[in-house]
PDB file of C-alpha atoms in Angstrom:
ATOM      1  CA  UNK A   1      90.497  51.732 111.191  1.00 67.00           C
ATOM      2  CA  UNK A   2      93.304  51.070 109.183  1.00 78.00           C
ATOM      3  CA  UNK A   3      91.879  47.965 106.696  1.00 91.00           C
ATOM      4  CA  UNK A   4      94.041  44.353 106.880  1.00 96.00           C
ATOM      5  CA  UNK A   5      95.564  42.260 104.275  1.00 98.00           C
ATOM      6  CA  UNK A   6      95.799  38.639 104.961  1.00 98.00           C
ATOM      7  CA  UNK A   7      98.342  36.287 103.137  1.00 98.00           C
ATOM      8  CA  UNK A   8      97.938  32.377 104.511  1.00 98.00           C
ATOM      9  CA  UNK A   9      99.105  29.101 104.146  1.00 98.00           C
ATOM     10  CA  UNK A  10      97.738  25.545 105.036  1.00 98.00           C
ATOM     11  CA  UNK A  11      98.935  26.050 108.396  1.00 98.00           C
ATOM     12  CA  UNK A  12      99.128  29.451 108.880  1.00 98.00           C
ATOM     13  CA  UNK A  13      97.251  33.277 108.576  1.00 98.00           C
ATOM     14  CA  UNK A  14      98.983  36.521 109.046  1.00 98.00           C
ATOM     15  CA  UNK A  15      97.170  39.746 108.779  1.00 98.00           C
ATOM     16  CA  UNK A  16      99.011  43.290 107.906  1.00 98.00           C
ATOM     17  CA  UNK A  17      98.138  46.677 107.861  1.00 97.00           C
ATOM     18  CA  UNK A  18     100.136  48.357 104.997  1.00 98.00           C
ATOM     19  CA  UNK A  19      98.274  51.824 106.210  1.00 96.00           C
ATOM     20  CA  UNK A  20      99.347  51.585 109.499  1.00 96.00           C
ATOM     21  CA  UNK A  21     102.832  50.770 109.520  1.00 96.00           C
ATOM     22  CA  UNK A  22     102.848  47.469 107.695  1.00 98.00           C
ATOM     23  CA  UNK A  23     102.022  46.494 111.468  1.00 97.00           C
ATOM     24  CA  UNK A  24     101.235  42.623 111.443  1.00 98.00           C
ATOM     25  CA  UNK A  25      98.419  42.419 113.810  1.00 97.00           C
ATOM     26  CA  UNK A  26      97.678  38.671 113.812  1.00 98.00           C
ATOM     27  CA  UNK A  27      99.813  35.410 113.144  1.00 98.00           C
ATOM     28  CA  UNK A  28      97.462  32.549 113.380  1.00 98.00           C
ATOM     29  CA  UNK A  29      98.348  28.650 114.010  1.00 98.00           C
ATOM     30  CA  UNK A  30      95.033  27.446 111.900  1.00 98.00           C
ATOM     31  CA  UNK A  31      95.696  23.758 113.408  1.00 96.00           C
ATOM     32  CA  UNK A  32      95.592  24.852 116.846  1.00 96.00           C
ATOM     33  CA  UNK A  33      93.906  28.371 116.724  1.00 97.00           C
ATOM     34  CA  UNK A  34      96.465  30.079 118.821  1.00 98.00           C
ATOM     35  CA  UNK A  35      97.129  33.755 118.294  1.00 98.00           C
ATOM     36  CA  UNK A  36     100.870  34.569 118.664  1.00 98.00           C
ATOM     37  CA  UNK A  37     100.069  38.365 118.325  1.00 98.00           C
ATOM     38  CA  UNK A  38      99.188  40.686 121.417  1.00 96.00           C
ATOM     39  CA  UNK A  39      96.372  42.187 119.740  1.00 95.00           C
ATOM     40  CA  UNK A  40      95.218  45.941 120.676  1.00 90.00           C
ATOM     41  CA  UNK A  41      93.376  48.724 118.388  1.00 85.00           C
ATOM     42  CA  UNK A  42      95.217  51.771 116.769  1.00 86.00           C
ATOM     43  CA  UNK A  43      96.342  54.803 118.838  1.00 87.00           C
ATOM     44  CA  UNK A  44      95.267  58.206 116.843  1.00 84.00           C
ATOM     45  CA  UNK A  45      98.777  59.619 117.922  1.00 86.00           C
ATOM     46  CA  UNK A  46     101.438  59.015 115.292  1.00 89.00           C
ATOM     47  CA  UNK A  47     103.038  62.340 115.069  1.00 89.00           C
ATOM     48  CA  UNK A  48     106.870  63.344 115.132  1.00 90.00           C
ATOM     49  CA  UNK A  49     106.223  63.972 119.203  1.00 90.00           C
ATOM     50  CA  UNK A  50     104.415  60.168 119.212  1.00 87.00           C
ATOM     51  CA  UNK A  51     105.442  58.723 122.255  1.00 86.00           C
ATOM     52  CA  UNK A  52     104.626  54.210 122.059  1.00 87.00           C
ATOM     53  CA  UNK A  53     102.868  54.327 124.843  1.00 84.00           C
ATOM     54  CA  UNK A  54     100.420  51.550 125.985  1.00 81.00           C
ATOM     55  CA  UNK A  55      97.927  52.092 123.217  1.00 83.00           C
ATOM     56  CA  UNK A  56     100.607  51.887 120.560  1.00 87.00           C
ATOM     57  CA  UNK A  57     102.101  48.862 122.550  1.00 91.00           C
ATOM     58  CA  UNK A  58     100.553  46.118 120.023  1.00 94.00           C
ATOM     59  CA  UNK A  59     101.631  44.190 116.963  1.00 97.00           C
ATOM     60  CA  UNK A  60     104.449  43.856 115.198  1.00 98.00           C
ATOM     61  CA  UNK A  61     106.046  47.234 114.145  1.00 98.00           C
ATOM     62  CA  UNK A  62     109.435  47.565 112.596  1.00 98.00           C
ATOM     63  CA  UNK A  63     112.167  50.332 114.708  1.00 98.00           C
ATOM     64  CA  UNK A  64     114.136  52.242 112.318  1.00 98.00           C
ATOM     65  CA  UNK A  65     116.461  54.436 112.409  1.00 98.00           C
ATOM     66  CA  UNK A  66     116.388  54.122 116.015  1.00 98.00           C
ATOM     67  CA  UNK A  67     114.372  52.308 119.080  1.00 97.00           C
ATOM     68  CA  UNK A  68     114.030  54.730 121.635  1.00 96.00           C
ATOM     69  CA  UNK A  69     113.976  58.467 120.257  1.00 97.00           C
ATOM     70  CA  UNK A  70     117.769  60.619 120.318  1.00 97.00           C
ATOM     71  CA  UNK A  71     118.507  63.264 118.563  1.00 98.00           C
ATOM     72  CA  UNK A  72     119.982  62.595 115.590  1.00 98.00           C
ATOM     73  CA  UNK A  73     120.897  66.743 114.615  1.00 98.00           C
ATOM     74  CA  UNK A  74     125.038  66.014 114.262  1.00 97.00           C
ATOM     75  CA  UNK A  75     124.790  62.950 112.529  1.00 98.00           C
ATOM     76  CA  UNK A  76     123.641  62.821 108.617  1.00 98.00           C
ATOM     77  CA  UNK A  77     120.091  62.568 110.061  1.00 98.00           C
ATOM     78  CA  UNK A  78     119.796  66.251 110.864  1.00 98.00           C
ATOM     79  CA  UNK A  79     117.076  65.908 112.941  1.00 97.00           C
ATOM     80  CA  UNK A  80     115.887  64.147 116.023  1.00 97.00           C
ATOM     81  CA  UNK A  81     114.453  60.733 115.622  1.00 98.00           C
ATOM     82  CA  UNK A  82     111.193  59.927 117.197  1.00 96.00           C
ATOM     83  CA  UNK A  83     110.001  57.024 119.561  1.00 96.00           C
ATOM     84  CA  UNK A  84     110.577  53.735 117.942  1.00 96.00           C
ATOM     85  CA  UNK A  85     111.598  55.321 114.975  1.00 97.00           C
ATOM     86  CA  UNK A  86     110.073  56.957 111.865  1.00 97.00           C
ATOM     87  CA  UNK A  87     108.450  53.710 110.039  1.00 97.00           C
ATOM     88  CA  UNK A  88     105.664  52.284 112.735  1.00 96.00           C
ATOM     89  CA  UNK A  89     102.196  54.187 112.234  1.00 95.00           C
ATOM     90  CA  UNK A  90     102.529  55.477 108.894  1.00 95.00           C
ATOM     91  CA  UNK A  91     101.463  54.406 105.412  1.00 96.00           C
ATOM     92  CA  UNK A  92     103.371  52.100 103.573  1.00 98.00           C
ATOM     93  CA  UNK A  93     102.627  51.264 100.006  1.00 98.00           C
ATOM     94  CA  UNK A  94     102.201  47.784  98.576  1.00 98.00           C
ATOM     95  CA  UNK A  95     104.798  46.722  96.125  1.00 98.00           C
ATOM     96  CA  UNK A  96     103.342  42.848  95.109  1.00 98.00           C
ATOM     97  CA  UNK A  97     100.682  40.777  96.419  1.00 98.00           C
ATOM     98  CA  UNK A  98      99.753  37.552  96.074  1.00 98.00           C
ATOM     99  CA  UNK A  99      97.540  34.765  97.991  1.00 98.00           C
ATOM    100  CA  UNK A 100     101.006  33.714 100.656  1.00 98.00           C
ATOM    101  CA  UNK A 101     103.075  36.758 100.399  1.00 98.00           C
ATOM    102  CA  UNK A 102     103.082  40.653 100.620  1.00 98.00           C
ATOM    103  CA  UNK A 103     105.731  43.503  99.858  1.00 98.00           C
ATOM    104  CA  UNK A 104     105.024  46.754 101.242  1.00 98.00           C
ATOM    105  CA  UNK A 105     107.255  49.886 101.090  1.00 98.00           C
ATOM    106  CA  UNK A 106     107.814  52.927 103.720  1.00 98.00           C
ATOM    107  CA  UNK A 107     109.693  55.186 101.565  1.00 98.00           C
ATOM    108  CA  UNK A 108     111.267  59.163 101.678  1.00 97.00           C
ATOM    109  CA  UNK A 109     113.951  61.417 100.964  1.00 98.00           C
ATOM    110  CA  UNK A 110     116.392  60.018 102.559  1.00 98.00           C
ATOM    111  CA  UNK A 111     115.343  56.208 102.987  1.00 98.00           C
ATOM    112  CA  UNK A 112     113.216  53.499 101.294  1.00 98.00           C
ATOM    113  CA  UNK A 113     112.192  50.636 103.589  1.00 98.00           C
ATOM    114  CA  UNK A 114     110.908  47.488 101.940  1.00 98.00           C
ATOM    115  CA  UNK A 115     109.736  44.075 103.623  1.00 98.00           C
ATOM    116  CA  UNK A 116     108.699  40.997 101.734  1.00 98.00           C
ATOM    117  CA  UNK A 117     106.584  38.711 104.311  1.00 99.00           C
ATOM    118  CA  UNK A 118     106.010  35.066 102.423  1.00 98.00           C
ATOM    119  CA  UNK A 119     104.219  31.605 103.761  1.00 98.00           C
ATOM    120  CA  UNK A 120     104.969  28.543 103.453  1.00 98.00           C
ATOM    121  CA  UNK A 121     103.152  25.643 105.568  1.00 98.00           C
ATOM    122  CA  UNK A 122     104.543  26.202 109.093  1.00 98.00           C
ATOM    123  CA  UNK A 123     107.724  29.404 108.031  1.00 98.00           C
ATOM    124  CA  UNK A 124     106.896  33.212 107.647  1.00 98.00           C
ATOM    125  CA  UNK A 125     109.719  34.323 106.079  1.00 98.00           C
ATOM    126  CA  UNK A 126     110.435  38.411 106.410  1.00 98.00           C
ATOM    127  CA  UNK A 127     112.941  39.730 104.000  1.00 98.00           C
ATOM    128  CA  UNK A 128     113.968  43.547 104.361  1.00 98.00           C
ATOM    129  CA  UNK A 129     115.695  45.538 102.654  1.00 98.00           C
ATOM    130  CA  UNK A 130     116.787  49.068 103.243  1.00 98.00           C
ATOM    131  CA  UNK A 131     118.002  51.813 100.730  1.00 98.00           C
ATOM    132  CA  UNK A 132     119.936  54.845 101.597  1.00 98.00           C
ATOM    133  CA  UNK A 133     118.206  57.922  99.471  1.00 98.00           C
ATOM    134  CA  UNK A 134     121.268  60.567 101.337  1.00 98.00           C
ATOM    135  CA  UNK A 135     124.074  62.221  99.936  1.00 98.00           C
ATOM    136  CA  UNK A 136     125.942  60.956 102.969  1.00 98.00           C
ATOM    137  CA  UNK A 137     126.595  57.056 104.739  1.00 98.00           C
ATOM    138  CA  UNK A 138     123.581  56.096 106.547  1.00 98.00           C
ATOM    139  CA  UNK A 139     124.096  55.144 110.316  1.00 98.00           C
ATOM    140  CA  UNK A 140     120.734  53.430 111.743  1.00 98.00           C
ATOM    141  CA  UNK A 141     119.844  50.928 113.962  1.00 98.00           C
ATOM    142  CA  UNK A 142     116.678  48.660 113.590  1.00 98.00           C
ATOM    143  CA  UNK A 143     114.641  46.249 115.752  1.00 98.00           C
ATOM    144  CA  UNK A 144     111.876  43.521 114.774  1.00 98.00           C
ATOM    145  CA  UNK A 145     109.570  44.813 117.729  1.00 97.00           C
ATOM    146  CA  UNK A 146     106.375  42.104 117.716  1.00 97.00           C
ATOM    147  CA  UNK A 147     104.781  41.724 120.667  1.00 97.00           C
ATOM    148  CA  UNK A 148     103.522  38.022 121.892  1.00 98.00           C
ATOM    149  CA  UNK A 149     100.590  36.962 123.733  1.00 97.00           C
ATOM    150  CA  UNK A 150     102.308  34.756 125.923  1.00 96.00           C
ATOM    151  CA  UNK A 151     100.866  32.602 128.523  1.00 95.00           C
ATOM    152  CA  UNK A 152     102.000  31.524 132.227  1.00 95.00           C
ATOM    153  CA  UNK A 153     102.109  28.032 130.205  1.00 97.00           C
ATOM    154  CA  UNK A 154     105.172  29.399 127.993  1.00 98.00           C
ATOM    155  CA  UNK A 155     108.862  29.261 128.123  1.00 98.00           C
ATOM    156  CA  UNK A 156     111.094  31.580 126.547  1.00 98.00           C
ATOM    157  CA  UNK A 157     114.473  28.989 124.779  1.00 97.00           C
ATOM    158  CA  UNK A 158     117.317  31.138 124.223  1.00 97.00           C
ATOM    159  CA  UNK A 159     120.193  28.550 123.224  1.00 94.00           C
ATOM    160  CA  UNK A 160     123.622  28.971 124.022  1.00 91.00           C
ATOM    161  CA  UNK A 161     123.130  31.607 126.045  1.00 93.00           C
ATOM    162  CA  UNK A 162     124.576  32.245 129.597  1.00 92.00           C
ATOM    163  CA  UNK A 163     123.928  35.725 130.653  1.00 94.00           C
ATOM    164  CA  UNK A 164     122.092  38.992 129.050  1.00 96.00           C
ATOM    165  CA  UNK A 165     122.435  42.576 129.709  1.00 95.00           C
ATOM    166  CA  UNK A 166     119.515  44.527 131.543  1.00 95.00           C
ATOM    167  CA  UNK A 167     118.895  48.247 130.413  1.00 94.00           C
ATOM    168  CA  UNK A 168     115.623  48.525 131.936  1.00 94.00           C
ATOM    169  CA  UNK A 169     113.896  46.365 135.077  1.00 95.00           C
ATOM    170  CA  UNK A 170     110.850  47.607 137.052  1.00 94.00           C
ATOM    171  CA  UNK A 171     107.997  45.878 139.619  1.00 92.00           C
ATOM    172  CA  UNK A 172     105.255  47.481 140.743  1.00 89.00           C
ATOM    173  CA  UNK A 173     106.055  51.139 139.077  1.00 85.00           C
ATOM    174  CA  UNK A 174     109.438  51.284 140.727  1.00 91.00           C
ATOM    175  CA  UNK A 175     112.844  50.753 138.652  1.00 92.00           C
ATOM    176  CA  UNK A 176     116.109  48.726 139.899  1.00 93.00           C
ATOM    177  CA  UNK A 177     119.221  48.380 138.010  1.00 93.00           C
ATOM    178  CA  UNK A 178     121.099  44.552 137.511  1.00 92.00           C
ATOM    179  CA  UNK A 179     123.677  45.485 134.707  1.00 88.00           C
ATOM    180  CA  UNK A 180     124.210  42.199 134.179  1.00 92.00           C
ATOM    181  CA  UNK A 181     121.716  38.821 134.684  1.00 94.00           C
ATOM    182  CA  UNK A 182     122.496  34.637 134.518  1.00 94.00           C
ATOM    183  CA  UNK A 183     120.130  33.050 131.729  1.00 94.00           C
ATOM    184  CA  UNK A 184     117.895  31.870 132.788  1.00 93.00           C
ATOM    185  CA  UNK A 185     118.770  31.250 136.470  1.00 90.00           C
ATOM    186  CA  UNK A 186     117.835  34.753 137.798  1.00 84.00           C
ATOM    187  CA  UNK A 187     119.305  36.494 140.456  1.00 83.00           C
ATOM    188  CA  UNK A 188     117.027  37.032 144.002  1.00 85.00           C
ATOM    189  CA  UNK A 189     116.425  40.452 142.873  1.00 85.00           C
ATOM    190  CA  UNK A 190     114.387  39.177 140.299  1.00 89.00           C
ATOM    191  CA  UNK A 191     112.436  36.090 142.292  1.00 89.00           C
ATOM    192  CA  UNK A 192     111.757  33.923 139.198  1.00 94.00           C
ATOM    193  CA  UNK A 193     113.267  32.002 136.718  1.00 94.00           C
ATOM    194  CA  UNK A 194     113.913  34.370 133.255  1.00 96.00           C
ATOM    195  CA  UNK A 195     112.885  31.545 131.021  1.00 97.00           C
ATOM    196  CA  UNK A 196     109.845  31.174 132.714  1.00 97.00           C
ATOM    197  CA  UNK A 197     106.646  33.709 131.838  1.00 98.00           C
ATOM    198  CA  UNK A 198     105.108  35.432 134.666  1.00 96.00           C
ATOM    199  CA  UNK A 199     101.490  36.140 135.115  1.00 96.00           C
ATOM    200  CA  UNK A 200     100.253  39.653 134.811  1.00 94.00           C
ATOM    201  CA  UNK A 201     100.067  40.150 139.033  1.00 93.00           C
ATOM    202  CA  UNK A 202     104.209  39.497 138.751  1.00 94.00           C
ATOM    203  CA  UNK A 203     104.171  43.277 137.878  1.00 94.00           C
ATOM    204  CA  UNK A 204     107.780  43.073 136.490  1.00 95.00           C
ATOM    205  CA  UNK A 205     108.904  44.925 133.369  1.00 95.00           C
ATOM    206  CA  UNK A 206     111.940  44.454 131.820  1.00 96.00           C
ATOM    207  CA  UNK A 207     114.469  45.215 128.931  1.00 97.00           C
ATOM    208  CA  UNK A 208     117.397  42.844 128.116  1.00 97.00           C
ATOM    209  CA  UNK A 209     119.735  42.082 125.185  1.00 97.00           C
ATOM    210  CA  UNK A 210     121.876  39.299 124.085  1.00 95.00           C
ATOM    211  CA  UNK A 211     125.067  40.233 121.694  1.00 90.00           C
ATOM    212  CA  UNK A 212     126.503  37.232 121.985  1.00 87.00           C
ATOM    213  CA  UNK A 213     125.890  36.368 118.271  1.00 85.00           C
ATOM    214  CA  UNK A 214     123.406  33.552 118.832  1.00 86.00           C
ATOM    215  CA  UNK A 215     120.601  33.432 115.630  1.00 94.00           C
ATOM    216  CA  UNK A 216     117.434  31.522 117.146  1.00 97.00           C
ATOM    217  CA  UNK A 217     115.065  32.136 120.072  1.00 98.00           C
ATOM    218  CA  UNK A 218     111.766  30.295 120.659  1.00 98.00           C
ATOM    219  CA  UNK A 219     108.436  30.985 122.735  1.00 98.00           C
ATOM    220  CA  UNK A 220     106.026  28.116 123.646  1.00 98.00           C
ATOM    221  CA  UNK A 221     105.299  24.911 125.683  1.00 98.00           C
ATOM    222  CA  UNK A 222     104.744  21.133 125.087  1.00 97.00           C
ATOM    223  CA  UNK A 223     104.271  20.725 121.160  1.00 96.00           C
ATOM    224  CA  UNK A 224     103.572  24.132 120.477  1.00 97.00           C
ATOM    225  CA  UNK A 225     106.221  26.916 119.669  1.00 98.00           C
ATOM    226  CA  UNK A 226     107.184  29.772 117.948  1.00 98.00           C
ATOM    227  CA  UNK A 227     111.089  29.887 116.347  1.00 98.00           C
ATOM    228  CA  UNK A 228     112.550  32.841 115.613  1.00 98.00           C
ATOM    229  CA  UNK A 229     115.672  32.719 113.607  1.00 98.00           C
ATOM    230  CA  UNK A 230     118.222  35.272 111.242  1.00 97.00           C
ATOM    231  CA  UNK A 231     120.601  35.344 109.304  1.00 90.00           C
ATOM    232  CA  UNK A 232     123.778  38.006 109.182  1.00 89.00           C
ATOM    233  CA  UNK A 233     124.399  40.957 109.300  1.00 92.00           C
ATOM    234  CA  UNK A 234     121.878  40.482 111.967  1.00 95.00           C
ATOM    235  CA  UNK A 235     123.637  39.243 114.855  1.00 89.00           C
ATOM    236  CA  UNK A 236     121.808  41.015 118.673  1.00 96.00           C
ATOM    237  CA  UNK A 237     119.016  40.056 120.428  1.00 97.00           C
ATOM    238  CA  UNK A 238     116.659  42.149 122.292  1.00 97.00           C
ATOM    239  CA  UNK A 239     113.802  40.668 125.141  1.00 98.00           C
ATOM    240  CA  UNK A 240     111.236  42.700 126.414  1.00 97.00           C
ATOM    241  CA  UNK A 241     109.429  41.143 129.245  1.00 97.00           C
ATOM    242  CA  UNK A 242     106.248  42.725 130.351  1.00 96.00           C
ATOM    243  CA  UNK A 243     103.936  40.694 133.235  1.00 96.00           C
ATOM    244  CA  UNK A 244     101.531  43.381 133.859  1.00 94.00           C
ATOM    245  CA  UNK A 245     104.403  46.074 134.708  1.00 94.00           C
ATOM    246  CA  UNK A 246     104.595  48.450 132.113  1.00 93.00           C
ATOM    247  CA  UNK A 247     102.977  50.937 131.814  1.00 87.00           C
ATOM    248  CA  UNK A 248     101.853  52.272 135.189  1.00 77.00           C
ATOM    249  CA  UNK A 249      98.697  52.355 134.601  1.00 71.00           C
ATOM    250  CA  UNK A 250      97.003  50.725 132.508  1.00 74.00           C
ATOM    251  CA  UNK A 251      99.551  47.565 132.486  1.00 80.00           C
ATOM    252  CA  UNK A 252      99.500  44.990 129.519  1.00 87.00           C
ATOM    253  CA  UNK A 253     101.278  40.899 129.651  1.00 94.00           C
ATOM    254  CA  UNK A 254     103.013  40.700 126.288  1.00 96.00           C
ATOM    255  CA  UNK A 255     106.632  39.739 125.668  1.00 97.00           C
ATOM    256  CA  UNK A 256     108.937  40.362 122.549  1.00 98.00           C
ATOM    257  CA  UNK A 257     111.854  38.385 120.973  1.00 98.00           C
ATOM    258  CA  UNK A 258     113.532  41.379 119.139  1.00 98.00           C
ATOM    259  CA  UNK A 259     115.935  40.395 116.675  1.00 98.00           C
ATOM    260  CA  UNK A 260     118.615  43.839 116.321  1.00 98.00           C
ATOM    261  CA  UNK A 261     121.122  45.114 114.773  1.00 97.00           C
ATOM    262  CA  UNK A 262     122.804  46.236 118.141  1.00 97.00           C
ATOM    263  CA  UNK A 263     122.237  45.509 121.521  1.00 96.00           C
ATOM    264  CA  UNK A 264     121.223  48.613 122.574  1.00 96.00           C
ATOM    265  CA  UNK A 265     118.096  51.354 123.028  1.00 94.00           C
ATOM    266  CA  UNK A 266     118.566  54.223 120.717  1.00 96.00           C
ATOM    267  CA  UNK A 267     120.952  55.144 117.878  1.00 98.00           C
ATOM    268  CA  UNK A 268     122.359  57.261 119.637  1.00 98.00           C
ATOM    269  CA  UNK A 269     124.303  54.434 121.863  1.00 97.00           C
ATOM    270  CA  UNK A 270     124.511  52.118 119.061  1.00 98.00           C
ATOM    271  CA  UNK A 271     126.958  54.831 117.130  1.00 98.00           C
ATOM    272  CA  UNK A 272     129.327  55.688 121.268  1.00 98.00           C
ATOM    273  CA  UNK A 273     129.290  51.833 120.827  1.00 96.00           C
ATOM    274  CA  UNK A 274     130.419  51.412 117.189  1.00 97.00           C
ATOM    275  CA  UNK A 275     127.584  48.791 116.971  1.00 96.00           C
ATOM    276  CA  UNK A 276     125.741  51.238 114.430  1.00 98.00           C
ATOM    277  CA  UNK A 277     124.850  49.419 111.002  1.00 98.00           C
ATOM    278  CA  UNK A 278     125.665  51.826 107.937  1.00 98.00           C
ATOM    279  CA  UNK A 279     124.833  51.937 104.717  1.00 98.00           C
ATOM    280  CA  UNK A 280     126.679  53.688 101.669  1.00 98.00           C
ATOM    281  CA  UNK A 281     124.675  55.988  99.712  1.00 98.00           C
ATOM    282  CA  UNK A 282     122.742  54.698  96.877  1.00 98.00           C
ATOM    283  CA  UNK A 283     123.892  51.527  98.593  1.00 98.00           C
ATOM    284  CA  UNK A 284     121.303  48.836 100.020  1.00 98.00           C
ATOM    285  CA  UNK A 285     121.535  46.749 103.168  1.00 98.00           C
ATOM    286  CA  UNK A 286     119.340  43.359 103.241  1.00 98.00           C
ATOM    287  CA  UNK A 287     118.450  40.716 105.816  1.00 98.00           C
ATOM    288  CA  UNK A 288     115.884  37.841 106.534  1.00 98.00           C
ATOM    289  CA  UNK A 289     114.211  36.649 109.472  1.00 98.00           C
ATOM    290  CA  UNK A 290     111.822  33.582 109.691  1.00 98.00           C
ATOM    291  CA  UNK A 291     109.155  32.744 112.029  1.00 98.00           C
ATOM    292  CA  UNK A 292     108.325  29.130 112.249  1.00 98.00           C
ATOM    293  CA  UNK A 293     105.622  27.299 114.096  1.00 98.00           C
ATOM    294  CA  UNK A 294     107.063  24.020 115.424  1.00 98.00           C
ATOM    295  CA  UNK A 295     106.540  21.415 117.764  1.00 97.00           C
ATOM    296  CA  UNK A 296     110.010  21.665 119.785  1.00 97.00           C
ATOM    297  CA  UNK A 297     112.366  24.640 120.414  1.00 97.00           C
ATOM    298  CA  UNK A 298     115.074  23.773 118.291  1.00 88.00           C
TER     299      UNK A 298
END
C-alpha cells in the first residue's frame, strides 16, 4: 500500500499518493466531516494492458494523453495509449512540499506532467502543467477524473446549461443510446431528473459532456457543496453518473465532475474533431482548477 501525504488547512485535509499516481484519495470538510472522495483500495493491475475497471474506479486520477485507450501508432505518439491514459497508477516524484501544498511530477521521454495542489481555508487549488519532451507537436487530451461519494441528498448545479451530449447510458447491464439530453429535465427514457442523484438500486450508468464553454459545476445540498471551477484553455465538461450501474458486477454509486480539454472519450476523437489540445515541442501548456467547499452553488 502505496503510503499518503496529507497537506491541510483550517477547514480542509486532502490526502495524495505520489506512488500511486498522485491519486488524491481523500478531501475532507474538517467542520462537517464529510468525505467528498469515493474511497476504494489499490488494484495490483497497472500495466500497459490495465484496463480501470471497478477496482481502479476510486480517487482522483489525472487522464492523459487520452481517456479511453486508442491507438495512437500514426500520430507522434507511436504507440497505442492505454485506459485512462499513461499517468494514473504509476509513481510520480515529489517536486516541493510543504504543510498546505504538494508538487508531484509524472515524467518521461516524451512528456513531463507536473501538478501543484495548494490549501487555503475552504479552496484547493490544482495547477498543472504539461511539457512536451518530443521532437514533434504534442496532440493529447486530458481529464480531471475524481470520483465523488455522492448521496441521494445531493444535487448536481451545472449553470447555464441547457442540454449535454450522452456517449454512454446503461440500466441494469443493458446500454441505450440518447445522443442528445435537456439539463436537467430528462427525457422518459431516463425516468429521473439529471440534476438529481440516484440511489445505488437506480442501476443507471452514464457518460455525458458539456462543450458549451461554461467554467463552474457544483455537487451538494442545503449549506454544504463542492465548486468546481477553471480557467482557459480549459473550456469542456465531462459527467459521469454511476447509481449502482457500472460495472456489471460488482456495481459502485460514485459520480464525477470532469473538467476536459474536449468533450469527448479518447484522443483519438478529440483529434477527427479538431478539439485535440497541442503543445509545441519544448513548449509547455498550463491550467488551474479549484475546488472549493461552500455553502451555496454559486
Amino acid at each position: 500500500m502505496a503510503a499518503a501525504v496529507a497537506i491541510e488547512s483550517d477547514v480542509l485535509r486532502v490526502a495524495v499518493l505520489p506512488e500511486f499516481g498522485a491519486r488524491v484519495v481523500s478531501f475532507v470538510d474538517k467542520r462537517s466531516g464529510r468525505e467528498w472522495i469515493f474511497q476504494g483500495g489499490e488494484t495490483s493491475d497497472t500495466g500497459e494492458d490495465a484496463i480501470y475497471g471497478a477496482d481502479a474506479a476510486v480517487g482522483w486520477d489525472e487522464c492523459f494523453p487520452t481517456v479511453s485507450p486508442w491507438d495512437a501508432s500514426q500520430t507522434p505518439w507511436k504507440r497505442r495509449l492505454r485506459d485512462h491514459g499513461d499517468i494514473w497508477g504509476r509513481p510520480w516524484t515529489i517536486d516541493a512540499q510543504d504543510a498546505s501544498s504538494l508538487t508531484t511530477t509524472c515524467a518521461s521521454t516524451e512528456f513531463a506532467f507536473t501538478r501543484s495542489l495548494s490549501v487555503a481555508g475552504p479552496v484547493l487549488t490544482a495547477a498543472y502543467r504539461v511539457e512536451n519532451r518530443m521532437a514533434a507537436e504534442m496532440p493529447f487530451l486530458w481529464a480531471l477524473h475524481g470520483l465523488l461519494a455522492a448521496t441521494p441528498a445531493d444535487r448536481i448545479d451545472l449553470p447555464g446549461r441547457r442540454e449535454l451530449g450522452a456517449t454512454y447510458l446503461a440500466r441494469a447491464g443493458s446500454s441505450f443510446a440518447l445522443p442528445i439530453v435537456p439539463w436537467p429535465d430528462s427525457p422518459r427514457e431516463l425516468g429521473f431528473r439529471l440534476d438529481e442523484v440516484q440511489p445505488e438500486a437506480a442501476a443507471f450508468a452514464g457518460k455525458f459532456y458539456d462543450a458549451g464553454g461554461a467554467r463552474q459545476a457544483a455537487l451538494g445540498h442545503g449549506a454544504e457543496w463542492l465548486v468546481i471551477r477553471w480557467s482557459a484553455p480549459i473550456d469542456a465538461l465531462g459527467l459521469w453518473l454511476n447509481y449502482g450501474g457500472w460495472p456489471d458486477p460488482p456495481r459502485g454509486h460514485h459520480l464525477a465532475l470532469e473538467p476536459t480539454t474536449a468533450p469527448v472519450d479518447h484522443l483519438g476523437d478529440a483529434l477527427d474533431a479538431g478539439t485535440a489540445a497541442w503543445i509545441k515541442p519544448g513548449a509547455a501548456a498550463t491550467w488551474t482548477i479549484t475546488l472549493t467547499l461552500a455553502r451555496t452553488p454559486s
